[in-house]
Amino acid sequence: MSKVFIIGLPRTGTTSISVALLEMGLSVAHTAFTKKAFELADAVSDAPCFSDYKQLDQLFPNSKFIYLSRKMERWLPSISMLLDKMAPHLAPKTGKFSPILKRSFHHTFSPTLPLSSDELMVCYRRHELGVQAYFKGRDDLLTIDVSEPGSLLQIKQFLGMPIAGDVDFPKLNAGRQVTAWKEYKHPNKINSHQAGVEHKKYFDYVLADEHK
């Protein structure tokens, strides 16, 4: 079952692209923490896709991947703000977030937050280089910056979707806004914690520790 996976880091436009894909008629999960959520969604963005793209590539052959880039001077203050807010809930033992969400952030960033700007730059570059190396020579990865003119048009062409309509992304989650996805109403939204026959079970793979 092929899918579309958005594998850019948080604060690179994952909400904007998720809303755009909804408007194209796809069912979308902005974060997905159960097998059932992945089964139901045509497209999945954010955690755990940015940490698990290699495993998802094996689980869902012939899928397409979209990497979101963002200028460092814009990404750093935005991700710092987000991680400051999330840090208490990402704590390995006491954090209230989903274990899959915590694992995804710990793997890509660090179990110990917050991080300095220099440390965050290292995380961004490590992730970017990992994506580039893994998809080298393949035609199933698109890299875009959602703030660039025509970026939505590139996605429509990449996915073989009708070109009519907007060619640029809606500006969502700008500044300190981090809840636009929850507030956006659409029948094609998929619950991140959707239960199935295995209740809220996730996949059984284990991520390699790339920090050692």
Coordinates of N, CA and C in Angstrom, one line a residue, residues 7-10 12 46-53 55 67 75 79 83 90 100-113 115 118-131 207-211:
I7 N 8.7 14.1 5.4 CA 9.8 13.7 6.3 C 10.7 14.9 6.7
G8 N 10.2 16.1 6.5 CA 10.9 17.3 7.0 C 10.7 17.4 8.6
L9 N 11.6 18.0 9.2 CA 11.6 18.2 10.6 C 10.4 19.1 11.1
P10 N 10.0 19.0 12.3 CA 9.0 20.0 12.8 C 9.4 21.4 12.6
T12 N 9.0 23.0 9.7 CA 9.5 23.3 8.4 C 8.3 23.4 7.4
D46 N 5.2 14.7 9.8 CA 5.8 15.0 11.1 C 6.1 13.7 11.8
A47 N 6.1 13.6 13.2 CA 6.5 12.4 13.9 C 5.6 11.3 13.6
P48 N 6.1 10.0 13.4 CA 7.5 9.7 13.5 C 8.1 9.6 12.1
C49 N 7.5 10.2 11.1 CA 8.0 10.0 9.7 C 9.5 10.6 9.6
F50 N 9.8 11.7 10.2 CA 11.1 12.3 10.1 C 12.2 11.4 10.7
S51 N 11.9 10.6 11.6 CA 12.9 9.7 12.2 C 12.8 8.3 11.6
D52 N 11.6 7.9 11.1 CA 11.4 6.5 10.7 C 11.3 6.3 9.2
Y53 N 11.8 7.2 8.4 CA 11.5 7.1 6.9 C 12.1 5.9 6.3
Q55 N 12.4 2.8 7.7 CA 11.6 1.7 8.0 C 10.2 1.8 7.3
Y67 N 10.7 15.9 1.5 CA 11.5 16.5 2.5 C 11.3 18.0 2.4
W75 N 14.3 28.6 10.9 CA 13.9 27.4 11.6 C 14.4 27.4 13.0
I79 N 12.0 26.2 16.0 CA 12.1 24.9 16.7 C 12.5 25.1 18.1
L83 N 10.4 23.2 21.0 CA 11.0 22.3 22.0 C 11.0 22.8 23.4
L90 N 8.2 15.6 26.8 CA 9.1 14.6 26.1 C 10.1 13.9 27.0
I100 N 5.8 6.8 21.1 CA 6.4 6.9 19.8 C 6.8 8.3 19.4
L101 N 6.0 9.3 19.9 CA 6.4 10.7 19.7 C 7.7 11.0 20.4
K102 N 7.8 10.5 21.7 CA 9.1 10.8 22.4 C 10.3 10.1 21.8
R103 N 10.1 8.8 21.3 CA 11.2 8.1 20.7 C 11.7 8.9 19.4
S104 N 10.7 9.4 18.6 CA 11.0 10.1 17.4 C 11.8 11.3 17.7
F105 N 11.4 12.1 18.7 CA 12.1 13.3 19.0 C 13.5 13.0 19.6
H106 N 13.5 12.0 20.5 CA 14.8 11.7 21.2 C 15.8 11.2 20.1
H107 N 15.4 10.4 19.2 CA 16.3 9.9 18.1 C 16.8 11.0 17.3
T108 N 16.0 12.0 16.9 CA 16.4 13.0 16.0 C 17.1 14.2 16.7
F109 N 16.6 14.5 17.9 CA 17.2 15.6 18.6 C 18.0 15.1 19.8
S110 N 17.4 14.9 21.0 CA 18.1 14.4 22.1 C 17.1 14.1 23.2
P111 N 17.3 13.1 24.1 CA 16.5 12.9 25.2 C 16.5 14.0 26.2
T112 N 17.6 14.8 26.1 CA 17.8 15.9 27.1 C 17.6 17.3 26.4
L113 N 16.5 18.0 26.8 CA 16.2 19.2 26.2 C 16.1 20.3 27.2
L115 N 18.0 22.3 23.7 CA 19.3 22.3 23.0 C 19.8 23.7 22.6
D118 N 23.6 25.8 18.3 CA 24.6 25.0 17.6 C 24.2 23.5 17.6
E119 N 23.7 23.1 18.7 CA 23.2 21.7 18.7 C 22.1 21.4 17.8
L120 N 21.2 22.3 17.7 CA 20.0 22.2 16.8 C 20.5 22.2 15.4
M121 N 21.4 23.0 15.0 CA 22.0 23.1 13.7 C 22.6 21.7 13.3
V122 N 23.3 21.1 14.3 CA 23.8 19.8 14.0 C 22.7 18.8 13.8
C123 N 21.7 18.8 14.6 CA 20.5 17.9 14.4 C 19.9 18.1 13.0
Y124 N 19.7 19.3 12.6 CA 19.1 19.6 11.3 C 20.0 19.0 10.2
R125 N 21.3 19.3 10.2 CA 22.2 18.9 9.2 C 22.3 17.4 9.1
R126 N 22.4 16.8 10.3 CA 22.5 15.3 10.3 C 21.3 14.7 9.7
H127 N 20.1 15.2 10.0 CA 18.9 14.7 9.4 C 18.8 14.9 7.9
E128 N 19.2 16.1 7.5 CA 19.2 16.4 6.0 C 20.2 15.5 5.3
L129 N 21.4 15.4 5.8 CA 22.4 14.5 5.1 C 21.9 13.1 5.1
G130 N 21.3 12.6 6.2 CA 20.8 11.2 6.2 C 19.7 11.0 5.1
V131 N 18.8 12.0 4.9 CA 17.8 11.9 3.9 C 18.4 11.8 2.5
L207 N 14.8 1.6 15.9 CA 15.6 2.5 15.2 C 17.1 2.3 15.7
A208 N 18.0 2.4 14.7 CA 19.4 2.4 15.1 C 19.7 3.7 15.8
D209 N 20.6 3.7 16.8 CA 21.1 4.9 17.5 C 22.1 5.6 16.7
E210 N 21.7 6.6 16.0 CA 22.7 7.3 15.1 C 23.5 8.3 15.8
H211 N 23.3 8.5 17.1 CA 24.1 9.5 17.9 C 25.4 8.9 18.4

